[in-house]
C-alpha cells in the first residue's frame, strides 16, 4: 500500500475540541479543568491552566470566523475573571490561585490582518492566536497547532519560533527561504 500524503481536512468542532484537549497538544502542556462550558452567551471550548498558573480559555473558531472569535474570546475572558474565585471555592483541589491571570487562546485555520492587529493591540497577556489545522495522514486524523509570532515581542527569548509540533522539518515541507521567513 503506498504511503498516504498528509493533507488538510475539516473536522467537526467537537472532534477538534477532543483533539486539542489531549495532554500534549500544546507546548507547554495545558491541564484541562472543564470542557464545553457555558460562558458569556456562548460556550468556552476548554478551560485550562498552564504550568505558570494562568487560566487559559481555549476557543475554537467556526470556519472563516476569526474576527468574531476575537470578540468572543475577549467577552469570555471578561466573563470568567470575576467568577474565578467562586469556581475555586467549588473546586479547591484545582491548584489555581484566585488571582491567576486569564488568557484567551484563540484557534483558527488562519487570522486576518485586522484580527492579528487587534490581538497585538490588547497583548499576549490577554489574547493568544494559534493556527489550528485539521490534517489526515491515511486513516489517522490529527491537529496541527502553531502559535502565531507576536511582532511586539520580536527579539526576546520568549518569542523564538517554536519547532514544528508535528515533527516535520522544513525540508519535509519543501519551503523556500522566503516562505520560511513568512512564518517568523
Tab-separated table of N, CA and C in Angstrom, residues 15-172:
chain	number	residue	atom	x	y	z
A	15	UNK	N	-14.892	17.253	17.512
A	15	UNK	CA	-13.698	16.433	17.299
A	15	UNK	C	-12.435	17.263	17.471
A	16	UNK	N	-12.461	18.506	16.997
A	16	UNK	CA	-11.319	19.397	17.208
A	16	UNK	C	-11.091	19.619	18.699
A	17	UNK	N	-12.175	19.848	19.433
A	17	UNK	CA	-12.062	20.069	20.886
A	17	UNK	C	-11.424	18.850	21.554
A	18	UNK	N	-11.863	17.664	21.189
A	18	UNK	CA	-11.272	16.445	21.772
A	18	UNK	C	-9.790	16.341	21.429
A	19	UNK	N	-9.445	16.690	20.197
A	19	UNK	CA	-8.046	16.590	19.764
A	19	UNK	C	-7.166	17.576	20.525
A	20	UNK	N	-7.595	18.819	20.683
A	20	UNK	CA	-6.751	19.805	21.364
A	20	UNK	C	-6.778	19.631	22.879
A	21	UNK	N	-7.728	18.857	23.398
A	21	UNK	CA	-7.782	18.595	24.840
A	21	UNK	C	-6.779	17.525	25.269
A	22	UNK	N	-6.120	16.878	24.310
A	22	UNK	CA	-5.140	15.851	24.639
A	22	UNK	C	-3.975	16.474	25.415
A	23	UNK	N	-3.375	15.726	26.336
A	23	UNK	CA	-2.374	16.287	27.248
A	23	UNK	C	-1.216	17.033	26.597
A	24	UNK	N	-0.753	16.622	25.442
A	24	UNK	CA	0.438	17.260	24.866
A	24	UNK	C	0.147	17.952	23.537
A	25	UNK	N	-1.081	18.454	23.387
A	25	UNK	CA	-1.414	19.197	22.169
A	25	UNK	C	-0.668	20.514	22.104
A	26	UNK	N	-0.474	21.133	23.265
A	26	UNK	CA	0.204	22.427	23.340
A	26	UNK	C	1.530	22.257	24.053
A	27	UNK	N	2.441	23.147	23.738
A	27	UNK	CA	3.728	23.176	24.431
A	27	UNK	C	3.937	24.579	24.962
A	28	UNK	N	4.027	24.781	26.254
A	28	UNK	CA	3.942	23.764	27.295
A	28	UNK	C	2.512	23.225	27.413
A	29	UNK	N	2.374	22.037	27.972
A	29	UNK	CA	1.060	21.398	28.043
A	29	UNK	C	0.104	22.158	28.957
A	30	UNK	N	-1.174	22.041	28.631
A	30	UNK	CA	-2.232	22.637	29.441
A	30	UNK	C	-2.950	21.532	30.206
A	31	UNK	N	-3.385	21.849	31.411
A	31	UNK	CA	-4.196	20.912	32.206
A	31	UNK	C	-5.652	21.336	32.053
A	32	UNK	N	-6.481	20.456	31.502
A	32	UNK	CA	-7.885	20.766	31.248
A	32	UNK	C	-8.673	20.686	32.550
A	33	UNK	N	-9.372	21.795	32.875
A	33	UNK	CA	-10.226	21.846	34.054
A	33	UNK	C	-11.678	21.559	33.700
A	34	UNK	N	-12.117	22.024	32.526
A	34	UNK	CA	-13.502	21.820	32.092
A	34	UNK	C	-13.586	21.943	30.580
A	35	UNK	N	-14.568	21.270	29.996
A	35	UNK	CA	-14.802	21.319	28.555
A	35	UNK	C	-16.214	21.794	28.280
A	36	UNK	N	-16.353	22.554	27.181
A	36	UNK	CA	-17.661	22.968	26.691
A	36	UNK	C	-18.492	23.668	27.778
A	37	UNK	N	-17.909	24.697	28.385
A	37	UNK	CA	-18.528	25.421	29.493
A	37	UNK	C	-19.345	26.585	28.949
A	38	UNK	N	-20.594	26.712	29.397
A	38	UNK	CA	-21.403	27.852	29.002
A	38	UNK	C	-20.862	29.096	29.684
A	39	UNK	N	-20.491	30.076	28.887
A	39	UNK	CA	-19.919	31.321	29.396
A	39	UNK	C	-20.802	32.491	29.053
A	40	UNK	N	-20.212	33.529	28.502
A	40	UNK	CA	-20.924	34.759	28.143
A	40	UNK	C	-21.680	34.556	26.834
A	41	UNK	N	-22.879	34.024	26.905
A	41	UNK	CA	-23.769	33.821	25.749
A	41	UNK	C	-23.290	32.792	24.737
A	42	UNK	N	-22.193	32.100	25.001
A	42	UNK	CA	-21.719	31.020	24.135
A	42	UNK	C	-20.834	30.112	24.980
A	43	UNK	N	-20.318	29.061	24.356
A	43	UNK	CA	-19.515	28.110	25.122
A	43	UNK	C	-18.026	28.410	25.007
A	44	UNK	N	-17.328	28.034	26.062
A	44	UNK	CA	-15.866	28.052	26.095
A	44	UNK	C	-15.462	26.616	25.823
A	45	UNK	N	-14.685	26.399	24.768
A	45	UNK	CA	-14.339	25.028	24.396
A	45	UNK	C	-13.584	24.320	25.514
A	46	UNK	N	-12.532	24.961	26.043
A	46	UNK	CA	-11.755	24.369	27.132
A	46	UNK	C	-11.373	25.452	28.133
A	47	UNK	N	-11.520	25.142	29.404
A	47	UNK	CA	-10.962	25.967	30.474
A	47	UNK	C	-9.775	25.171	30.993
A	48	UNK	N	-8.582	25.768	30.895
A	48	UNK	CA	-7.360	25.051	31.239
A	48	UNK	C	-6.483	25.916	32.126
A	49	UNK	N	-5.425	25.292	32.635
A	49	UNK	CA	-4.399	26.040	33.366
A	49	UNK	C	-3.045	25.620	32.803
A	50	UNK	N	-2.160	26.602	32.633
A	50	UNK	CA	-0.837	26.289	32.116
A	50	UNK	C	0.140	26.115	33.273
A	51	UNK	N	1.375	25.667	33.018
A	51	UNK	CA	2.333	25.420	34.098
A	51	UNK	C	2.673	26.664	34.926
A	52	UNK	N	2.464	27.851	34.361
A	52	UNK	CA	2.726	29.081	35.116
A	52	UNK	C	1.551	29.480	35.995
A	53	UNK	N	0.457	28.719	35.945
A	53	UNK	CA	-0.701	29.013	36.780
A	53	UNK	C	-1.724	29.923	36.135
A	54	UNK	N	-1.530	30.268	34.860
A	54	UNK	CA	-2.504	31.101	34.167
A	54	UNK	C	-3.708	30.258	33.751
A	55	UNK	N	-4.889	30.847	33.860
A	55	UNK	CA	-6.082	30.227	33.306
A	55	UNK	C	-6.067	30.528	31.814
A	56	UNK	N	-6.156	29.491	30.994
A	56	UNK	CA	-6.142	29.654	29.543
A	56	UNK	C	-7.474	29.141	29.009
A	57	UNK	N	-8.251	30.063	28.444
A	57	UNK	CA	-9.525	29.711	27.819
A	57	UNK	C	-9.241	29.399	26.361
A	58	UNK	N	-9.517	28.184	25.936
A	58	UNK	CA	-9.275	27.774	24.555
A	58	UNK	C	-10.598	27.860	23.810
A	59	UNK	N	-10.594	28.676	22.749
A	59	UNK	CA	-11.789	28.864	21.927
A	59	UNK	C	-11.457	28.504	20.488
A	60	UNK	N	-12.316	27.704	19.865
A	60	UNK	CA	-12.096	27.233	18.503
A	60	UNK	C	-13.047	27.963	17.569
A	61	UNK	N	-12.500	28.500	16.484
A	61	UNK	CA	-13.290	29.271	15.517
A	61	UNK	C	-14.136	28.357	14.645
A	62	UNK	N	-15.275	28.877	14.274
A	62	UNK	CA	-16.032	28.285	13.175
A	62	UNK	C	-15.295	28.707	11.902
A	63	UNK	N	-15.394	27.964	10.810
A	63	UNK	CA	-14.664	28.324	9.587
A	63	UNK	C	-14.947	29.773	9.154
A	64	UNK	N	-13.861	30.518	8.872
A	64	UNK	CA	-13.975	31.892	8.400
A	64	UNK	C	-14.468	32.888	9.420
A	65	UNK	N	-14.357	32.555	10.693
A	65	UNK	CA	-14.962	33.387	11.731
A	65	UNK	C	-13.930	33.908	12.727
A	66	UNK	N	-12.707	34.209	12.269
A	66	UNK	CA	-11.653	34.596	13.201
A	66	UNK	C	-11.915	35.935	13.877
A	67	UNK	N	-12.540	36.893	13.194
A	67	UNK	CA	-12.787	38.188	13.843
A	67	UNK	C	-13.845	38.064	14.934
A	68	UNK	N	-14.878	37.262	14.694
A	68	UNK	CA	-15.872	37.017	15.743
A	68	UNK	C	-15.263	36.234	16.898
A	69	UNK	N	-14.303	35.366	16.595
A	69	UNK	CA	-13.630	34.600	17.638
A	69	UNK	C	-12.886	35.530	18.588
A	70	UNK	N	-12.263	36.568	18.055
A	70	UNK	CA	-11.564	37.533	18.900
A	70	UNK	C	-12.546	38.219	19.850
A	71	UNK	N	-13.677	38.651	19.331
A	71	UNK	CA	-14.699	39.281	20.172
A	71	UNK	C	-15.195	38.301	21.231
A	72	UNK	N	-15.442	37.072	20.806
A	72	UNK	CA	-15.905	36.029	21.735
A	72	UNK	C	-14.864	35.758	22.816
A	73	UNK	N	-13.602	35.714	22.417
A	73	UNK	CA	-12.533	35.465	23.383
A	73	UNK	C	-12.433	36.556	24.430
A	74	UNK	N	-12.513	37.803	23.999
A	74	UNK	CA	-12.459	38.918	24.955
A	74	UNK	C	-13.673	38.895	25.885
A	75	UNK	N	-14.840	38.579	25.332
A	75	UNK	CA	-16.051	38.509	26.155
A	75	UNK	C	-15.969	37.367	27.172
A	76	UNK	N	-15.478	36.211	26.749
A	76	UNK	CA	-15.363	35.070	27.665
A	76	UNK	C	-14.341	35.352	28.758
A	77	UNK	N	-13.262	35.987	28.403
A	77	UNK	CA	-12.239	36.349	29.400
A	77	UNK	C	-12.843	37.293	30.443
A	78	UNK	N	-13.572	38.303	29.983
A	78	UNK	CA	-14.221	39.247	30.899
A	78	UNK	C	-15.268	38.536	31.766
A	79	UNK	N	-15.928	37.532	31.229
A	79	UNK	CA	-16.941	36.791	31.976
A	79	UNK	C	-16.300	35.893	33.041
A	80	UNK	N	-15.168	35.252	32.700
A	80	UNK	CA	-14.521	34.305	33.619
A	80	UNK	C	-13.846	35.013	34.791
A	81	UNK	N	-13.171	36.116	34.534
A	81	UNK	CA	-12.362	36.755	35.577
A	81	UNK	C	-13.108	36.975	36.890
A	82	UNK	N	-14.306	37.569	36.911
A	82	UNK	CA	-14.975	37.780	38.199
A	82	UNK	C	-15.551	36.498	38.812
A	83	UNK	N	-15.670	35.441	38.043
A	83	UNK	CA	-16.236	34.183	38.539
A	83	UNK	C	-15.173	33.204	39.031
A	84	UNK	N	-13.933	33.496	38.761
A	84	UNK	CA	-12.846	32.574	39.083
A	84	UNK	C	-12.806	32.243	40.571
A	85	UNK	N	-12.946	33.222	41.424
A	85	UNK	CA	-12.915	32.996	42.869
A	85	UNK	C	-14.028	32.013	43.292
A	86	UNK	N	-15.222	32.178	42.737
A	86	UNK	CA	-16.330	31.269	43.053
A	86	UNK	C	-16.050	29.854	42.559
A	87	UNK	N	-15.514	29.733	41.352
A	87	UNK	CA	-15.190	28.421	40.811
A	87	UNK	C	-14.186	27.705	41.703
A	88	UNK	N	-13.216	28.450	42.193
A	88	UNK	CA	-12.172	27.831	43.012
A	88	UNK	C	-12.703	27.382	44.367
A	89	UNK	N	-13.744	28.027	44.849
A	89	UNK	CA	-14.372	27.556	46.084
A	89	UNK	C	-15.056	26.214	45.854
A	90	UNK	N	-15.591	26.032	44.651
A	90	UNK	CA	-16.250	24.765	44.325
A	90	UNK	C	-15.248	23.646	44.054
A	91	UNK	N	-14.060	24.017	43.615
A	91	UNK	CA	-13.030	23.027	43.296
A	91	UNK	C	-11.700	23.434	43.886
A	92	UNK	N	-11.598	23.385	45.204
A	92	UNK	CA	-10.375	23.830	45.888
A	92	UNK	C	-9.143	23.016	45.474
A	93	UNK	N	-9.356	21.824	44.957
A	93	UNK	CA	-8.238	20.958	44.556
A	93	UNK	C	-7.687	21.301	43.166
A	94	UNK	N	-8.165	22.385	42.558
A	94	UNK	CA	-7.716	22.749	41.219
A	94	UNK	C	-6.299	23.301	41.195
A	95	UNK	N	-5.772	23.692	42.342
A	95	UNK	CA	-4.416	24.216	42.460
A	95	UNK	C	-4.199	25.431	41.556
A	96	UNK	N	-5.165	26.357	41.620
A	96	UNK	CA	-5.110	27.601	40.865
A	96	UNK	C	-5.402	28.736	41.833
A	97	UNK	N	-4.705	29.827	41.665
A	97	UNK	CA	-4.927	30.997	42.501
A	97	UNK	C	-6.122	31.793	41.994
A	98	UNK	N	-6.870	32.384	42.900
A	98	UNK	CA	-7.999	33.231	42.517
A	98	UNK	C	-7.526	34.481	41.788
A	99	UNK	N	-6.263	34.817	41.940
A	99	UNK	CA	-5.720	35.983	41.237
A	99	UNK	C	-4.967	35.596	39.966
A	100	UNK	N	-5.149	34.364	39.516
A	100	UNK	CA	-4.459	33.881	38.314
A	100	UNK	C	-4.858	34.717	37.102
A	101	UNK	N	-3.892	35.054	36.269
A	101	UNK	CA	-4.233	35.756	35.024
A	101	UNK	C	-5.107	34.863	34.140
A	102	UNK	N	-5.964	35.483	33.348
A	102	UNK	CA	-6.832	34.756	32.419
A	102	UNK	C	-6.467	35.187	31.004
A	103	UNK	N	-6.150	34.201	30.164
A	103	UNK	CA	-5.755	34.439	28.782
A	103	UNK	C	-6.732	33.711	27.863
A	104	UNK	N	-7.125	34.354	26.773
A	104	UNK	CA	-7.955	33.703	25.756
A	104	UNK	C	-7.037	33.210	24.644
A	105	UNK	N	-6.967	31.890	24.451
A	105	UNK	CA	-6.165	31.292	23.379
A	105	UNK	C	-7.132	30.942	22.252
A	106	UNK	N	-6.993	31.631	21.144
A	106	UNK	CA	-7.922	31.512	20.034
A	106	UNK	C	-7.338	30.641	18.939
A	107	UNK	N	-8.089	29.626	18.505
A	107	UNK	CA	-7.639	28.678	17.495
A	107	UNK	C	-8.470	28.834	16.237
A	108	UNK	N	-7.804	29.021	15.106
A	108	UNK	CA	-8.471	29.134	13.801
A	108	UNK	C	-7.497	28.676	12.726
A	109	UNK	N	-8.015	28.288	11.551
A	109	UNK	CA	-7.123	27.893	10.461
A	109	UNK	C	-6.248	29.046	9.978
A	110	UNK	N	-6.680	30.269	10.191
A	110	UNK	CA	-5.925	31.449	9.806
A	110	UNK	C	-6.560	32.676	10.421
A	111	UNK	N	-5.814	33.772	10.439
A	111	UNK	CA	-6.310	35.013	11.023
A	111	UNK	C	-6.086	36.154	10.039
A	112	UNK	N	-7.084	37.002	9.894
A	112	UNK	CA	-6.968	38.153	9.010
A	112	UNK	C	-5.974	39.152	9.594
A	113	UNK	N	-5.420	40.023	8.752
A	113	UNK	CA	-4.522	41.057	9.270
A	113	UNK	C	-5.195	41.930	10.343
A	114	UNK	N	-6.490	42.204	10.198
A	114	UNK	CA	-7.201	43.010	11.197
A	114	UNK	C	-7.267	42.293	12.544
A	115	UNK	N	-7.550	41.000	12.518
A	115	UNK	CA	-7.604	40.231	13.766
A	115	UNK	C	-6.228	40.180	14.408
A	116	UNK	N	-5.196	39.988	13.616
A	116	UNK	CA	-3.823	39.970	14.146
A	116	UNK	C	-3.474	41.301	14.793
A	117	UNK	N	-3.820	42.397	14.119
A	117	UNK	CA	-3.520	43.728	14.656
A	117	UNK	C	-4.284	43.978	15.953
A	118	UNK	N	-5.532	43.580	15.999
A	118	UNK	CA	-6.336	43.772	17.219
A	118	UNK	C	-5.783	42.943	18.371
A	119	UNK	N	-5.401	41.699	18.097
A	119	UNK	CA	-4.822	40.847	19.141
A	119	UNK	C	-3.507	41.430	19.637
A	120	UNK	N	-2.705	41.960	18.727
A	120	UNK	CA	-1.441	42.574	19.122
A	120	UNK	C	-1.697	43.802	19.999
A	121	UNK	N	-2.757	44.544	19.689
A	121	UNK	CA	-3.068	45.759	20.451
A	121	UNK	C	-3.444	45.445	21.901
A	122	UNK	N	-4.159	44.345	22.129
A	122	UNK	CA	-4.535	44.001	23.510
A	122	UNK	C	-3.421	43.250	24.226
A	123	UNK	N	-2.528	42.617	23.477
A	123	UNK	CA	-1.354	41.991	24.065
A	123	UNK	C	-1.500	40.513	24.354
A	124	UNK	N	-0.336	39.817	24.398
A	124	UNK	CA	-0.326	38.368	24.599
A	124	UNK	C	-0.725	37.941	26.007
A	125	UNK	N	-0.754	38.866	26.957
A	125	UNK	CA	-1.226	38.516	28.295
A	125	UNK	C	-2.751	38.461	28.341
A	126	UNK	N	-3.407	38.892	27.242
A	126	UNK	CA	-4.869	38.882	27.144
A	126	UNK	C	-5.327	37.864	26.108
A	127	UNK	N	-4.713	37.877	24.923
A	127	UNK	CA	-5.136	37.034	23.800
A	127	UNK	C	-3.914	36.425	23.122
A	128	UNK	N	-4.009	35.141	22.815
A	128	UNK	CA	-3.006	34.444	22.019
A	128	UNK	C	-3.703	33.877	20.786
A	129	UNK	N	-3.083	34.034	19.629
A	129	UNK	CA	-3.618	33.469	18.390
A	129	UNK	C	-2.811	32.229	18.021
A	130	UNK	N	-3.521	31.142	17.767
A	130	UNK	CA	-2.879	29.889	17.359
A	130	UNK	C	-3.535	29.403	16.069
A	131	UNK	N	-2.700	29.026	15.105
A	131	UNK	CA	-3.203	28.414	13.880
A	131	UNK	C	-3.506	26.957	14.198
A	132	UNK	N	-4.706	26.538	13.840
A	132	UNK	CA	-5.176	25.176	14.122
A	132	UNK	C	-5.690	24.586	12.813
A	133	UNK	N	-5.005	23.554	12.341
A	133	UNK	CA	-5.409	22.924	11.086
A	133	UNK	C	-5.612	21.434	11.298
A	134	UNK	N	-6.729	20.955	10.807
A	134	UNK	CA	-7.004	19.523	10.827
A	134	UNK	C	-6.235	18.871	9.702
A	135	UNK	N	-5.632	17.730	10.011
A	135	UNK	CA	-4.877	17.004	8.993
A	135	UNK	C	-5.273	15.533	9.008
A	136	UNK	N	-5.112	14.930	7.855
A	136	UNK	CA	-5.343	13.490	7.715
A	136	UNK	C	-4.065	12.883	7.174
A	137	UNK	N	-3.644	11.806	7.826
A	137	UNK	CA	-2.499	11.032	7.377
A	137	UNK	C	-3.011	9.609	7.224
A	138	UNK	N	-3.463	9.276	6.015
A	138	UNK	CA	-4.107	7.986	5.811
A	138	UNK	C	-5.428	7.970	6.558
A	139	UNK	N	-5.602	6.998	7.437
A	139	UNK	CA	-6.832	6.899	8.214
A	139	UNK	C	-6.787	7.730	9.496
A	140	UNK	N	-5.607	8.232	9.851
A	140	UNK	CA	-5.438	8.978	11.093
A	140	UNK	C	-5.808	10.450	10.914
A	141	UNK	N	-6.624	10.962	11.847
A	141	UNK	CA	-6.945	12.382	11.885
A	141	UNK	C	-6.158	13.023	13.005
A	142	UNK	N	-5.716	14.244	12.791
A	142	UNK	CA	-4.977	14.950	13.826
A	142	UNK	C	-5.147	16.444	13.666
A	143	UNK	N	-4.440	17.169	14.513
A	143	UNK	CA	-4.500	18.616	14.501
A	143	UNK	C	-3.082	19.162	14.597
A	144	UNK	N	-2.761	20.128	13.745
A	144	UNK	CA	-1.502	20.850	13.835
A	144	UNK	C	-1.783	22.180	14.513
A	145	UNK	N	-1.054	22.471	15.583
A	145	UNK	CA	-1.223	23.715	16.330
A	145	UNK	C	0.089	24.478	16.330
A	146	UNK	N	0.040	25.746	15.944
A	146	UNK	CA	1.234	26.587	15.926
A	146	UNK	C	0.861	27.980	16.427
A	147	UNK	N	1.578	28.485	17.422
A	147	UNK	CA	1.304	29.864	17.861
A	147	UNK	C	1.774	30.851	16.809
A	148	UNK	N	1.023	31.922	16.649
A	148	UNK	CA	1.485	32.987	15.760
A	148	UNK	C	2.520	33.799	16.503
A	149	UNK	N	3.578	34.173	15.797
A	149	UNK	CA	4.609	35.012	16.402
A	149	UNK	C	4.005	36.370	16.716
A	150	UNK	N	4.435	36.952	17.817
A	150	UNK	CA	3.962	38.274	18.217
A	150	UNK	C	5.044	39.284	17.885
A	151	UNK	N	4.823	40.133	16.846
A	151	UNK	CA	5.860	41.078	16.444
A	151	UNK	C	6.281	42.016	17.568
A	152	UNK	N	5.399	42.300	18.513
A	152	UNK	CA	5.731	43.205	19.608
A	152	UNK	C	6.815	42.611	20.504
A	153	UNK	N	6.958	41.271	20.510
A	153	UNK	CA	7.951	40.622	21.353
A	153	UNK	C	9.140	40.137	20.545
A	154	UNK	N	9.225	40.526	19.290
A	154	UNK	CA	10.318	40.045	18.436
A	154	UNK	C	11.655	40.366	19.076
A	155	UNK	N	12.544	39.404	19.000
A	155	UNK	CA	13.874	39.598	19.550
A	155	UNK	C	14.004	39.174	20.995
A	156	UNK	N	12.905	38.837	21.646
A	156	UNK	CA	13.003	38.368	23.021
A	156	UNK	C	13.084	36.858	23.004
A	157	UNK	N	13.615	36.313	24.082
A	157	UNK	CA	13.767	34.863	24.159
A	157	UNK	C	12.425	34.160	24.043
A	158	UNK	N	11.358	34.740	24.635
A	158	UNK	CA	10.056	34.075	24.636
A	158	UNK	C	9.386	34.093	23.277
A	159	UNK	N	9.897	34.889	22.330
A	159	UNK	CA	9.248	34.939	21.030
A	159	UNK	C	9.923	34.032	20.008
A	160	UNK	N	10.886	33.255	20.430
A	160	UNK	CA	11.570	32.366	19.487
A	160	UNK	C	10.553	31.458	18.821
A	161	UNK	N	10.732	31.230	17.534
A	161	UNK	CA	9.811	30.387	16.793
A	161	UNK	C	9.941	28.959	17.297
A	162	UNK	N	8.823	28.363	17.620
A	162	UNK	CA	8.821	27.004	18.154
A	162	UNK	C	9.106	26.002	17.042
A	163	UNK	N	9.663	24.846	17.423
A	163	UNK	CA	9.820	23.766	16.462
A	163	UNK	C	8.433	23.296	16.061
A	164	UNK	N	8.338	22.712	14.867
A	164	UNK	CA	7.059	22.175	14.441
A	164	UNK	C	6.659	21.042	15.371
A	165	UNK	N	5.450	21.130	15.972
A	165	UNK	CA	4.978	20.095	16.890
A	165	UNK	C	4.638	18.821	16.139
A	166	UNK	N	4.453	18.912	14.816
A	166	UNK	CA	4.111	17.741	14.023
A	166	UNK	C	5.297	16.806	13.841
A	167	UNK	N	6.510	17.307	14.111
A	167	UNK	CA	7.705	16.516	13.879
A	167	UNK	C	8.246	16.680	12.470
A	168	UNK	N	7.541	17.422	11.624
A	168	UNK	CA	8.016	17.666	10.268
A	168	UNK	C	9.149	18.678	10.308
A	169	UNK	N	10.060	18.563	9.394
A	169	UNK	CA	11.147	19.528	9.282
A	169	UNK	C	10.832	20.500	8.150
A	170	UNK	N	11.638	21.549	8.042
A	170	UNK	CA	11.471	22.487	6.935
A	170	UNK	C	11.674	21.762	5.601
A	171	UNK	N	12.600	20.796	5.566
A	171	UNK	CA	12.822	20.034	4.333
A	171	UNK	C	11.590	19.225	3.956
A	172	UNK	N	10.921	18.629	4.966
A	172	UNK	CA	9.715	17.850	4.691
A	172	UNK	C	8.631	18.706	4.052
